[in-house]
Amino acid sequence: MKKINKTRFAVLGMLFNKPQTGYEILQMMQQSTANFWQESDASIYPMLKKLEKEGKVTSCSASTGRRERTIFTITPMGKKEFLAWMALPPEEQNYRSELLLKLFFGSYISPKKMVKQLELRLQAVHTEREHYRDVENTILAPLSNKDPYKLFGMLTLKYGIWHAKAELEWLTECIKILEKK
């Protein structure tokens, strides 16, 4: 079976709520899904063209000052495809972690060097956790409790917060164990 590029569903999902330009889709993703699903303009713009060719989105030009903007709108066919995908169980994703690969082969370097690798990740996870708190306070908190985006945005944010908390605990434990060696 042919593997489907999931970028199409990320784009259709962003357009489901309201018409947007490619740039606005990218900005919205950077503020919402970037912690678990990243796309670049190099993937969004070709996908918009493909979806338009398939009749899943339409586009119209709008002038704002000197710039011409292309605004994309999801079509009923695009909504149907998106909702059909939403009803399917998610495909399993292959998980890859360079840190875990290095830890697995950690016996080939000194425990002190491995601790340094773990400490670098510990700092990065602290930064991620602060980012999640900022998202909660600056993006989700101001939304109305009646806004469905707030509920589902908060649920995905909770995943990131809990994942960061668990990873911080695990990293701290690994460092303690290796420092005893």
Short mmCIF file of C-alpha atoms in Angstrom, two decimals:
data_model
loop_
_atom_site.label_atom_id
_atom_site.label_comp_id
_atom_site.label_asym_id
_atom_site.label_seq_id
_atom_site.Cartn_x
_atom_site.Cartn_y
_atom_site.Cartn_z
CA MET A 1 0.00 0.00 0.00
CA LYS A 2 1.28 3.45 -0.90
CA LYS A 3 2.39 5.52 2.08
CA ILE A 4 0.44 8.78 2.38
CA ASN A 5 2.35 11.97 3.08
CA LYS A 6 0.84 13.22 6.37
CA THR A 7 1.78 16.82 5.52
CA ARG A 8 -1.47 16.91 3.56
CA PHE A 9 -3.48 16.34 6.74
CA ALA A 10 -1.48 18.89 8.71
CA VAL A 11 -2.26 21.47 6.01
CA LEU A 12 -5.92 20.46 5.65
CA GLY A 13 -6.31 20.59 9.42
CA MET A 14 -4.92 24.11 9.57
CA LEU A 15 -7.32 25.20 6.83
CA PHE A 16 -10.31 23.44 8.41
CA ASN A 17 -10.88 26.33 10.81
CA LYS A 18 -10.38 29.22 8.41
CA PRO A 19 -8.85 30.22 5.05
CA GLN A 20 -5.16 31.12 5.31
CA THR A 21 -2.06 31.89 3.28
CA GLY A 22 0.81 29.42 3.23
CA TYR A 23 2.75 31.77 5.48
CA GLU A 24 -0.12 31.91 7.99
CA ILE A 25 -0.31 28.10 8.01
CA LEU A 26 3.41 27.93 8.76
CA GLN A 27 3.08 30.55 11.53
CA MET A 28 0.12 28.71 13.06
CA MET A 29 2.06 25.44 13.04
CA GLN A 30 5.04 27.08 14.70
CA GLN A 31 2.74 28.29 17.49
CA SER A 32 0.77 25.08 17.89
CA THR A 33 1.99 21.77 16.46
CA ALA A 34 5.75 22.37 16.20
CA ASN A 35 6.45 20.48 19.43
CA PHE A 36 5.19 17.23 17.93
CA TRP A 37 4.69 17.83 14.20
CA GLN A 38 6.99 20.08 12.23
CA GLU A 39 6.59 21.25 8.68
CA SER A 40 8.64 23.72 6.68
CA ASP A 41 7.69 26.10 3.91
CA ALA A 42 9.52 23.67 1.60
CA SER A 43 6.84 21.07 2.39
CA ILE A 44 3.79 23.30 2.89
CA TYR A 45 3.83 25.21 -0.40
CA PRO A 46 4.22 22.16 -2.68
CA MET A 47 1.49 20.40 -0.69
CA LEU A 48 -0.86 23.37 -1.12
CA LYS A 49 -0.29 23.22 -4.90
CA LYS A 50 -0.90 19.47 -4.91
CA LEU A 51 -4.07 19.77 -2.82
CA GLU A 52 -5.34 22.53 -5.12
CA LYS A 53 -4.68 20.38 -8.19
CA GLU A 54 -6.64 17.54 -6.51
CA GLY A 55 -9.55 19.87 -5.71
CA LYS A 56 -9.05 19.59 -1.93
CA VAL A 57 -8.33 23.32 -1.55
CA THR A 58 -9.00 26.42 -3.63
CA SER A 59 -7.00 29.61 -3.78
CA CYS A 60 -7.68 33.25 -4.48
CA SER A 61 -5.40 36.26 -4.67
CA ALA A 62 -5.75 39.22 -2.36
CA SER A 63 -3.73 42.41 -2.37
CA THR A 64 -2.47 43.89 0.87
CA GLY A 65 -0.59 47.04 0.06
CA ARG A 66 2.13 46.24 -2.43
CA ARG A 67 2.07 42.50 -1.83
CA GLU A 68 -0.13 39.94 -3.47
CA ARG A 69 -1.18 37.12 -1.14
CA THR A 70 -2.63 33.74 -2.07
CA ILE A 71 -5.32 32.63 0.38
CA PHE A 72 -6.23 28.95 0.49
CA THR A 73 -9.61 27.53 1.51
CA ILE A 74 -10.43 23.89 2.19
CA THR A 75 -13.15 22.48 -0.09
CA PRO A 76 -15.91 20.04 0.92
CA MET A 77 -13.82 17.29 -0.73
CA GLY A 78 -10.82 18.35 1.37
CA LYS A 79 -12.93 18.34 4.54
CA LYS A 80 -14.24 14.88 3.69
CA GLU A 81 -10.71 13.51 3.21
CA PHE A 82 -9.49 15.15 6.42
CA LEU A 83 -12.39 13.77 8.49
CA ALA A 84 -11.92 10.29 6.99
CA TRP A 85 -8.25 10.41 8.02
CA MET A 86 -9.22 11.58 11.52
CA ALA A 87 -11.39 8.44 11.88
CA LEU A 88 -8.47 6.09 11.11
CA PRO A 89 -6.22 4.75 13.86
CA PRO A 90 -2.83 6.51 13.87
CA GLU A 91 0.06 4.70 12.21
CA GLU A 92 2.92 3.76 14.47
CA GLN A 93 5.91 6.04 14.05
CA ASN A 94 9.48 4.80 14.25
CA TYR A 95 11.11 6.40 17.25
CA ARG A 96 14.75 7.39 16.96
CA SER A 97 16.85 8.99 19.65
CA GLU A 98 20.51 9.77 19.19
CA LEU A 99 20.87 10.16 22.96
CA LEU A 100 19.51 6.65 23.60
CA LEU A 101 21.77 5.25 20.89
CA LYS A 102 24.79 6.89 22.54
CA LEU A 103 23.67 5.69 25.97
CA PHE A 104 23.30 2.14 24.64
CA PHE A 105 26.93 2.28 23.48
CA GLY A 106 28.01 4.22 26.58
CA SER A 107 30.39 1.51 27.77
CA TYR A 108 32.82 2.61 25.04
CA ILE A 109 33.41 6.00 26.68
CA SER A 110 33.97 7.09 30.25
CA PRO A 111 30.94 7.51 32.52
CA LYS A 112 31.99 11.15 32.95
CA LYS A 113 31.67 11.79 29.19
CA MET A 114 28.29 10.06 29.13
CA VAL A 115 27.13 12.19 32.07
CA LYS A 116 28.08 15.28 30.04
CA GLN A 117 25.82 14.08 27.19
CA LEU A 118 22.96 13.52 29.64
CA GLU A 119 23.47 16.92 31.28
CA LEU A 120 23.25 18.63 27.89
CA ARG A 121 19.93 16.92 27.26
CA LEU A 122 18.78 17.80 30.79
CA GLN A 123 19.35 21.50 30.02
CA ALA A 124 17.50 21.18 26.71
CA VAL A 125 14.50 19.53 28.39
CA HIS A 126 14.36 22.28 31.03
CA THR A 127 14.21 24.78 28.15
CA GLU A 128 11.45 22.76 26.45
CA ARG A 129 9.43 22.66 29.66
CA GLU A 130 9.70 26.45 29.98
CA HIS A 131 8.56 26.76 26.38
CA TYR A 132 5.48 24.65 27.16
CA ARG A 133 4.67 26.91 30.10
CA ASP A 134 5.02 29.97 27.86
CA VAL A 135 2.66 28.42 25.30
CA GLU A 136 0.16 27.70 28.04
CA ASN A 137 0.31 31.26 29.40
CA THR A 138 0.57 33.28 26.19
CA ILE A 139 -1.43 31.28 23.64
CA LEU A 140 -3.88 28.97 25.38
CA ALA A 141 -4.75 30.90 28.55
CA PRO A 142 -6.20 33.93 26.71
CA LEU A 143 -8.57 31.74 24.65
CA SER A 144 -12.19 31.40 25.71
CA ASN A 145 -13.05 28.18 27.52
CA LYS A 146 -15.69 27.66 24.82
CA ASP A 147 -13.02 27.61 22.10
CA PRO A 148 -12.48 23.93 21.14
CA TYR A 149 -8.92 24.80 20.11
CA LYS A 150 -8.16 25.55 23.77
CA LEU A 151 -9.27 22.12 24.98
CA PHE A 152 -7.42 20.11 22.35
CA GLY A 153 -4.43 22.44 22.38
CA MET A 154 -4.22 21.97 26.15
CA LEU A 155 -4.41 18.18 25.80
CA THR A 156 -1.48 18.08 23.37
CA LEU A 157 0.40 20.55 25.55
CA LYS A 158 -0.14 18.31 28.60
CA TYR A 159 1.51 15.49 26.68
CA GLY A 160 4.59 17.65 26.17
CA ILE A 161 4.64 18.76 29.82
CA TRP A 162 4.28 15.22 31.17
CA HIS A 163 6.81 13.87 28.69
CA ALA A 164 9.32 16.56 29.73
CA LYS A 165 8.71 15.82 33.41
CA ALA A 166 9.27 12.09 32.90
CA GLU A 167 12.39 12.71 30.83
CA LEU A 168 13.81 15.07 33.47
CA GLU A 169 13.29 12.42 36.15
CA TRP A 170 14.86 9.73 33.97
CA LEU A 171 17.87 11.90 33.06
CA THR A 172 18.44 12.84 36.70
CA GLU A 173 18.35 9.16 37.69
CA CYS A 174 20.77 8.16 34.91
CA ILE A 175 23.19 10.90 35.92
CA LYS A 176 23.09 9.79 39.57
CA ILE A 177 23.78 6.18 38.59
CA LEU A 178 26.67 7.07 36.29
CA GLU A 179 28.23 9.48 38.79
CA LYS A 180 28.59 6.55 41.20
CA LYS A 181 30.72 4.66 38.64
#
